CSV table of C-alpha atoms in Angstrom, one decimal:
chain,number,residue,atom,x,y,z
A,1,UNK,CA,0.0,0.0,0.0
A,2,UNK,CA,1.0,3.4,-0.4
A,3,UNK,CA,1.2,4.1,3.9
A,4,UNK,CA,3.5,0.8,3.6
A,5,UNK,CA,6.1,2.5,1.2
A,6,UNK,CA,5.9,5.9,2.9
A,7,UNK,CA,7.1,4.7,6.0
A,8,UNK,CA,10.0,2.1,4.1
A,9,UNK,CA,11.4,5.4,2.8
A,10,UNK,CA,11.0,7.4,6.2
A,11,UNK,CA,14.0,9.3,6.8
A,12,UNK,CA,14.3,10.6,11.1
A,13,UNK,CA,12.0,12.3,12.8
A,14,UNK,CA,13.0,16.5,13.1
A,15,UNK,CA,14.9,16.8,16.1
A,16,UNK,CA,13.1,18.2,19.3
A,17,UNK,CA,9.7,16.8,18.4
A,18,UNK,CA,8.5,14.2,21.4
A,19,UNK,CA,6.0,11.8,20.1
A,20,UNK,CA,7.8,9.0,18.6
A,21,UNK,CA,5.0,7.4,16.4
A,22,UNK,CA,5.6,5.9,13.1
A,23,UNK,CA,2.7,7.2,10.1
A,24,UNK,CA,1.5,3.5,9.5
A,25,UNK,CA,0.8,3.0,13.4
A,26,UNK,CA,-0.2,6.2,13.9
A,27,UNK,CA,-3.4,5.7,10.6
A,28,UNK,CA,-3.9,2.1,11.9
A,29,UNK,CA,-4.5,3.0,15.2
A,30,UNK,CA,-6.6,6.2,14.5
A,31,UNK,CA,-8.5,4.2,12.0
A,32,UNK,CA,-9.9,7.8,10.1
A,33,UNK,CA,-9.9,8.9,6.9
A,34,UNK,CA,-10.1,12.0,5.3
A,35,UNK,CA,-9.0,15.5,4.5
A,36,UNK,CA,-7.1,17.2,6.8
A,37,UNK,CA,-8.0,21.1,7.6
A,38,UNK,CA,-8.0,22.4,4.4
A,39,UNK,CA,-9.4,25.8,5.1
A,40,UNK,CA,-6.4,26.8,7.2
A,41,UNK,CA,-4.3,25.7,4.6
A,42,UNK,CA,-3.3,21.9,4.4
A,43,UNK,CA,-2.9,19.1,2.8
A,44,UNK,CA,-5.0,15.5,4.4
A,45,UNK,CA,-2.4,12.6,4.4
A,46,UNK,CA,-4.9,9.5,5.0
A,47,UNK,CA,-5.0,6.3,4.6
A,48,UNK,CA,-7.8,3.6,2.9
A,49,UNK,CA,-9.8,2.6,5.6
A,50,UNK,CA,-11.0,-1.4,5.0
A,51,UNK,CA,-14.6,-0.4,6.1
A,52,UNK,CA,-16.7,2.4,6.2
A,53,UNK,CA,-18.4,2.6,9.6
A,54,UNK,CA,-20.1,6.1,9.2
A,55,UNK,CA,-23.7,6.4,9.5
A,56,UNK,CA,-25.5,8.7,7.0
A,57,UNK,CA,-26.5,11.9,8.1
A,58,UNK,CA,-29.7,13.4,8.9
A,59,UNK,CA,-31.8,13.7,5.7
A,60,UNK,CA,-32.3,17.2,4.2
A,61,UNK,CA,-35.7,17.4,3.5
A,62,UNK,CA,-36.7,17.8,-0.3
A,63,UNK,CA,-33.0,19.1,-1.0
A,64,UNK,CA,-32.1,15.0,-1.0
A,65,UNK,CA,-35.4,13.0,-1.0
A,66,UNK,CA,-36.1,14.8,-4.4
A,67,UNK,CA,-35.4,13.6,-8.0
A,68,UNK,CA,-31.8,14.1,-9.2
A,69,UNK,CA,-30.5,17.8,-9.2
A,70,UNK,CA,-33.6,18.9,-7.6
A,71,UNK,CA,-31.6,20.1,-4.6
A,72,UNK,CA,-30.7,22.8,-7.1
A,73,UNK,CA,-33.7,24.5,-6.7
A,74,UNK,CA,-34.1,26.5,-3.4
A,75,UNK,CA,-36.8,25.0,-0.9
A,76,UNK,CA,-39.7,26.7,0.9
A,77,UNK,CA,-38.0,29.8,3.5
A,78,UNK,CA,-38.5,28.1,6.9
A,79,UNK,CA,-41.1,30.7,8.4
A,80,UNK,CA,-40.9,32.2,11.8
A,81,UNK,CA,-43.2,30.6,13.6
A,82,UNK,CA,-40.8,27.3,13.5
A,83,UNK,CA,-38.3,29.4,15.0
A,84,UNK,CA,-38.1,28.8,18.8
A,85,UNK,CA,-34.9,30.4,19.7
A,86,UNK,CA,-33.2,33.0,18.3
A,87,UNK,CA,-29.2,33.9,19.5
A,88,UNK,CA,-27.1,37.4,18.6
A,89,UNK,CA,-23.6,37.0,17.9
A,90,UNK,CA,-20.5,38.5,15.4
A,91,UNK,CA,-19.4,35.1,13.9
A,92,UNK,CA,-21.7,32.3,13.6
A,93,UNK,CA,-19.7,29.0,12.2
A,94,UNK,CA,-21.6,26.2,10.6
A,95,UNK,CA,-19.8,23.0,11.5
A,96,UNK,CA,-17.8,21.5,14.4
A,97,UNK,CA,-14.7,19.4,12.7
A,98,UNK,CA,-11.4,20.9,11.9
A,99,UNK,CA,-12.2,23.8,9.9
A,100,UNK,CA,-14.7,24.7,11.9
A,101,UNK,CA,-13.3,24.3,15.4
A,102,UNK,CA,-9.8,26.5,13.7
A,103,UNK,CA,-12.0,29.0,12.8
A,104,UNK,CA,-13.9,29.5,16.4
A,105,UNK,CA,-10.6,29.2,18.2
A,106,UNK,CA,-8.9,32.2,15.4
A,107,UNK,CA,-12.0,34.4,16.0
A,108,UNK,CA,-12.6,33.8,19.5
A,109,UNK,CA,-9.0,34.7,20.3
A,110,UNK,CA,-9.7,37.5,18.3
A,111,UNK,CA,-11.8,39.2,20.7
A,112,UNK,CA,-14.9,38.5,18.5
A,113,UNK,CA,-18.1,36.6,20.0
A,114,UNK,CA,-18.5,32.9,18.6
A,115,UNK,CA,-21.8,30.6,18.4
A,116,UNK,CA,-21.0,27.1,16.7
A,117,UNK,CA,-23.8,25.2,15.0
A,118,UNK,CA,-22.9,21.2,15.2
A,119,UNK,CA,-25.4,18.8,13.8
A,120,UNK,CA,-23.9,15.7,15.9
A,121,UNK,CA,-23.9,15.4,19.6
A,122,UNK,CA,-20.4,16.6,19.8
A,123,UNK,CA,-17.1,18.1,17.6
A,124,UNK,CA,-16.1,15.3,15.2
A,125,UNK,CA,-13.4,15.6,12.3
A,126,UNK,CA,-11.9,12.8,10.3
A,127,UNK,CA,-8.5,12.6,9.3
A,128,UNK,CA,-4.9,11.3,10.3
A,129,UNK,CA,-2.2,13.8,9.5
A,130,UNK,CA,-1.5,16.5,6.9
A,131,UNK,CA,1.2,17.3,4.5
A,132,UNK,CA,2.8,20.9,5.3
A,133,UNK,CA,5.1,23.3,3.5
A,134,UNK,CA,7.8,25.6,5.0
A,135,UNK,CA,6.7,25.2,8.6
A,136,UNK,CA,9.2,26.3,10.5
A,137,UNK,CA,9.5,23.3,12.2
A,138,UNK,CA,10.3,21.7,8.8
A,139,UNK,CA,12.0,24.0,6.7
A,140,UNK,CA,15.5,22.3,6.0
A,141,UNK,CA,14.5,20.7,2.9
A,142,UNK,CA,12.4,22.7,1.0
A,143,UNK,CA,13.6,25.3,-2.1
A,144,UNK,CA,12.1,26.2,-4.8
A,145,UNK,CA,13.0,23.1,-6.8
A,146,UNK,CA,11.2,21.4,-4.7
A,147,UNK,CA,8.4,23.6,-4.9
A,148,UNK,CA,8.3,23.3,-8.5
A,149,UNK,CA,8.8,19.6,-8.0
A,150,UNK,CA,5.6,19.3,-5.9
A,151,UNK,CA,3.7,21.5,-8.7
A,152,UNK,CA,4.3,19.5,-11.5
A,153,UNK,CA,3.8,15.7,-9.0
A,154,UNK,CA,0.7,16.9,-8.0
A,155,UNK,CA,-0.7,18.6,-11.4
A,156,UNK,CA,0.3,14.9,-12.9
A,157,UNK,CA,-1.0,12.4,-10.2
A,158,UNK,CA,-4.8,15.0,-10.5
A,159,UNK,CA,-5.0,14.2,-14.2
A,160,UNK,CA,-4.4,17.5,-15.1
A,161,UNK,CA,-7.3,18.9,-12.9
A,162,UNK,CA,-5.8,20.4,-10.8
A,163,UNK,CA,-6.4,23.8,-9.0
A,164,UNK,CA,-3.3,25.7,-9.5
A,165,UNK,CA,-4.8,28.6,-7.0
A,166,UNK,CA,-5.9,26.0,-4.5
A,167,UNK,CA,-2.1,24.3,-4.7
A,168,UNK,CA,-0.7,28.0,-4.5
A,169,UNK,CA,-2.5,28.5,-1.6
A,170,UNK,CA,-1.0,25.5,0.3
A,171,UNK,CA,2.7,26.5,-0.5
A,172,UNK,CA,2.2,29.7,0.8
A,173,UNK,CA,0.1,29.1,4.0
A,174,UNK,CA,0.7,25.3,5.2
A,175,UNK,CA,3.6,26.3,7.3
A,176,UNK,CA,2.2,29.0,8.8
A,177,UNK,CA,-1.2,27.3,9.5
A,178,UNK,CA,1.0,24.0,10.7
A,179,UNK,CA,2.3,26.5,13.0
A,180,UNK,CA,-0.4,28.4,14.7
A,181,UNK,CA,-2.0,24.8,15.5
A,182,UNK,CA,1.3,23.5,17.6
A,183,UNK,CA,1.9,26.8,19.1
A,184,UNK,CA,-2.0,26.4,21.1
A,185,UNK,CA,-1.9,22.9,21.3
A,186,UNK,CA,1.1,21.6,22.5
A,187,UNK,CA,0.2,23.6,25.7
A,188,UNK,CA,-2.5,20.2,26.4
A,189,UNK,CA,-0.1,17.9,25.5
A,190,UNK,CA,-0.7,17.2,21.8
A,191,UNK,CA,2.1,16.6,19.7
A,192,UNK,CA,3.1,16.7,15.9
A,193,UNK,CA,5.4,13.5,15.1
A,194,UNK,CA,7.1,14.7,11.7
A,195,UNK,CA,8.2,12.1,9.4
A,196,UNK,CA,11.2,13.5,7.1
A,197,UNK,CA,13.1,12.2,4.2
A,198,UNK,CA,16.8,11.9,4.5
A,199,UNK,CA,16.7,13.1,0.5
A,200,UNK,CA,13.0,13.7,-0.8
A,201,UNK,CA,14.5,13.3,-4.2
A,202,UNK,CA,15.3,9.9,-3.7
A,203,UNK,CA,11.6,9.2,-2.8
A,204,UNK,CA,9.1,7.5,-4.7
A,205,UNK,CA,7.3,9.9,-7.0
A,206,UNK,CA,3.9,9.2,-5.2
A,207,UNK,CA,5.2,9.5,-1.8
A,208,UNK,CA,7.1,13.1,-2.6
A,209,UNK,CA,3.4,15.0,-3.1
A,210,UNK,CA,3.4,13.9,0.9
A,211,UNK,CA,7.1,14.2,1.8
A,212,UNK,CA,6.8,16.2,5.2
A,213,UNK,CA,3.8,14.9,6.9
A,214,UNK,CA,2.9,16.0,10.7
A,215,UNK,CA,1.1,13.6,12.4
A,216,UNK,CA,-1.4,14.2,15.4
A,217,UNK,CA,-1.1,13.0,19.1
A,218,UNK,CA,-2.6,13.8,22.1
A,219,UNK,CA,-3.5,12.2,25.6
A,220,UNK,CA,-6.7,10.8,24.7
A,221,UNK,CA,-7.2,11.3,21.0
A,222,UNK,CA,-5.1,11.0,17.5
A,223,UNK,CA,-5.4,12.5,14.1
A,224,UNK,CA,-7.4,15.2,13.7
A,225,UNK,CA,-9.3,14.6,16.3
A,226,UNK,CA,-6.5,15.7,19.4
A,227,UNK,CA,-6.1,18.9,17.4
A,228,UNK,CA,-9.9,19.9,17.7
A,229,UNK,CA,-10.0,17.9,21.0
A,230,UNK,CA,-8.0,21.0,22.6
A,231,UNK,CA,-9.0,23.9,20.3
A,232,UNK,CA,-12.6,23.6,21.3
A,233,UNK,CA,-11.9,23.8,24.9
A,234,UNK,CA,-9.8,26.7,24.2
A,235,UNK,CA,-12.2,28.8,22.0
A,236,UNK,CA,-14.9,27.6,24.7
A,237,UNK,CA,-13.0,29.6,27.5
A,238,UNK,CA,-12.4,32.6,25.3
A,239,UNK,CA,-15.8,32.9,25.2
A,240,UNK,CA,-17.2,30.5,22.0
A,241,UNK,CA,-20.6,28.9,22.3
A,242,UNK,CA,-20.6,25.4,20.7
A,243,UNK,CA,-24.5,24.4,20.0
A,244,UNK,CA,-24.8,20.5,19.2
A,245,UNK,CA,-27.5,18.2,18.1
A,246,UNK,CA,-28.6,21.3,15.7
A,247,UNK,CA,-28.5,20.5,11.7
A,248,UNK,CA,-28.0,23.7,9.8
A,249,UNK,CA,-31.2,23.9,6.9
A,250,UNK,CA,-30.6,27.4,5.4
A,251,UNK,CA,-28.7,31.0,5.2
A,252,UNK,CA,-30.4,34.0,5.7
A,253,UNK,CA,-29.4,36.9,3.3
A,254,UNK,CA,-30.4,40.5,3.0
A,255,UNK,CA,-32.7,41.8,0.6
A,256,UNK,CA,-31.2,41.7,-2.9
A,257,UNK,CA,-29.0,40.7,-4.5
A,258,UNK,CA,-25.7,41.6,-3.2
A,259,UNK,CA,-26.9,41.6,0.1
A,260,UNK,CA,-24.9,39.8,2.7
A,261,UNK,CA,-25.8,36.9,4.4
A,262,UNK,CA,-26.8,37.7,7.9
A,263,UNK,CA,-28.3,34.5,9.6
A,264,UNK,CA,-28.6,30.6,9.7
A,265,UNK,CA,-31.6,28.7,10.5
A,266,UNK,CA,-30.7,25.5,12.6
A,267,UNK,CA,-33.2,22.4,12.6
A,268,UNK,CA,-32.9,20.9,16.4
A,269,UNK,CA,-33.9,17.6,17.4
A,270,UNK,CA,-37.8,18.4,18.2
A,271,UNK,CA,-38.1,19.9,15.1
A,272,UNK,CA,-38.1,23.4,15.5
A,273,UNK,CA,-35.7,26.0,14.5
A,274,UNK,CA,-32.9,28.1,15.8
A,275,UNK,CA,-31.7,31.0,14.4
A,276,UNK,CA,-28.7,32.5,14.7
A,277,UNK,CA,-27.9,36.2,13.7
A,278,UNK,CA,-24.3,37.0,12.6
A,279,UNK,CA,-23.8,40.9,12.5
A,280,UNK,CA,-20.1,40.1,10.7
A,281,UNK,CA,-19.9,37.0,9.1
A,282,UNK,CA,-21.7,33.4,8.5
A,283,UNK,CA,-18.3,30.6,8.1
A,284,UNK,CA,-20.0,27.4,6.4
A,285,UNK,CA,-17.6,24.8,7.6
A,286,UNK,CA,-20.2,21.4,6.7
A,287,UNK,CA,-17.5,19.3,4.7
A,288,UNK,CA,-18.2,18.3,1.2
A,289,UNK,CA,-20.4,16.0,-0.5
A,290,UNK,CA,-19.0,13.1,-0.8
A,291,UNK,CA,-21.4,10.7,0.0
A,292,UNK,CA,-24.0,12.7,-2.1
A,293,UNK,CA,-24.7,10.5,-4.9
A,294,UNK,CA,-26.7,13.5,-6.9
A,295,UNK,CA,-24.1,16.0,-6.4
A,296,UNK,CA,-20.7,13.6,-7.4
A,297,UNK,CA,-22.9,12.9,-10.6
A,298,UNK,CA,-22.9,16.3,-11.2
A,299,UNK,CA,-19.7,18.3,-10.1
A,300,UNK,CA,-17.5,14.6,-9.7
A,301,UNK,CA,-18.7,12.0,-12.0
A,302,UNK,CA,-15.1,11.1,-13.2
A,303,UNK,CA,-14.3,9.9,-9.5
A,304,UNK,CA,-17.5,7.7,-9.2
A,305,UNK,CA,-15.6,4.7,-9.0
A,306,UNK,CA,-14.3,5.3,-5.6
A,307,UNK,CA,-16.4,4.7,-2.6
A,308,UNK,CA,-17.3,7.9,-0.4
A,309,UNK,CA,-15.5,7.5,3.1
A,310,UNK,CA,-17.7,10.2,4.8
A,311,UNK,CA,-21.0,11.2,5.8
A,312,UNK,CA,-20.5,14.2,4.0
A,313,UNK,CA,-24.0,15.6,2.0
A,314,UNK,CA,-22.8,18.7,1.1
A,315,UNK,CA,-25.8,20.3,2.8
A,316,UNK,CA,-23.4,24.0,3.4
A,317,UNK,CA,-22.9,24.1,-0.2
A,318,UNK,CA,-26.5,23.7,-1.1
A,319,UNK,CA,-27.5,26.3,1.2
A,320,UNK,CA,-24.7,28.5,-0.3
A,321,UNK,CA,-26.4,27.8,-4.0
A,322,UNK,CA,-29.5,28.7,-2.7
A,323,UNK,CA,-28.7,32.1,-1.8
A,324,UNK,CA,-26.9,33.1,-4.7
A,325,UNK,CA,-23.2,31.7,-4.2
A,326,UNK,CA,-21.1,29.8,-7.1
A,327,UNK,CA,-19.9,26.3,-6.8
């Protein structure tokens, strides 16, 4: 398997890192799958789970019991008399894995107030590791032949589908996001384990567009899980208001059409609705759709052949669609 020849061409781990965990134990042992946090700027290194043990989530309504692409089309505005609560903050975030639980931790410490919609019972975020570039934990290595080396690997191993912007985006901010995480959470114990080549160029071509990989460890949880694990606690005491067992159904946007969006409407377990109004921003953090059989015909039918290893229904970016956004 691929995680098999990664680790035979592990070089040593960076000096001064204290979790000695090797990137095959470390995936077998989490047993996750996924991307890592790709909104703060990484890369997921994961492994192929055997079995898929996810449940599927909470139906939609009409947006997924409907005939294909129907979801396209907006559903009925949930009216206020469904609403039974109603909650006034800056930033409301839609989604309690790793993008979402970054994002309340960055705005919280930011002085800004923070309310959390989660649709499970608690956080939750799938993944084992990431792939980083020019942390400064990790920066012997890299140059710009390497760069250009990672570039051209991962333009060739996509197909030529790449995102060039998207790629971009993880040269320049990887480091920096690989960073910010260690420097909050190694104050509860969780650790980065860094598996380095001695020489990347003498690596497999495959295993190079994953050469520097850090890989999660904490006192009770691994992967992605021990990173969120301690940010939540942390944006909790800086004043951020996780709400669980609440689905997200729809945005809220101002009259017209380049008005901003300015609320979500939340569908909790008895059925009625909480709303939460955002007077700076609305962060949809819901994951993607990859266990959306309609949407991957539609946006992903070249990659139908793989099974999906998530939950994910892409409800956030059907509730973006609805109110104007581009997917």
């Amino acid at each position: 398997s691929f995680s098999n020849r990664l680790s035979a061409r592990r070089g040593k781990y960076r000096k001064g890192n204290t979790m000695e965990i090797s990137r095959r134990s470390f995936i077998k042992g989490a047993g996750l799958a996924g991307a890592g946090f790709a909104a703060a700027g990484l890369a997921g290194c994961s492994a192929m789970p055997e079995e898929s043990t996810h449940e599927a989530m909470p139906e939609t309504g009409a947006a997924v019991e409907a005939p294909s692409t129907s979801w396209e089309t907006p559903p009925e505005i949930i009216g206020e008399s469904l609403i039974s609560e109603t909650i006034d903050t800056e930033i409301c975030i839609l989604g309690a894995g790793m993008s979402g639980v970054v994002a309340a931790a960055v705005a919280a410490e930011h002085g800004a107030s923070v309310v959390v919609v989660q649709n499970k019972e608690s956080i939750h975020s799938q993944g084992s590791g990431a792939a980083a570039f020019n942390s400064r934990r990790q920066t012997e290595q890299f140059d710009d032949e390497f760069r250009s080396e990672l570039v051209r690997l991962k333009s060739l191993y996509e197909g030529g589908l790449v995102n060039h912007e998207l790629v971009t985006l993880w040269l320049d901010r990887s480091g920096e996001a690989v960073d910010w995480v260690l420097d909050r959470i190694e104050e509860d114990g969780v650790t980065a384990g860094f598996d380095v080549y001695e020489n990347w160029r003498e690596a497999d071509d495959q295993a190079k567009t994953c050469p520097i990989s850090a890989m999660w460890g904490g006192p009770d949880a691994q992967g992605s899980m021990a990173i969120i694990s301690a940010l939540a606690p942390r944006a909790e005491a800086m004043g951020a208001q996780f709400v669980y067992n609440t689905t997200a159904r729809q945005l809220v946007r101002e009259e017209g059409p380049e008005g901003r969006v300015v609320a979500a409407l939340g569908e909790k377990k008895d059925g009625t609705y909480l709303r939460v109004n955002a007077s700076k921003a609305v962060i949809v953090c819901t994951g993607g759709y990859e266990a959306n059989e309609q949407m991957r015909d539609k946006y992903l039918s070249h990659a139908n052949r793989f099974r999906a290893l998530s939950d994910n229904q892409g409800e956030g970016l059907q509730m973006g669609l609805w109110v104007g956004a581009d997917i």
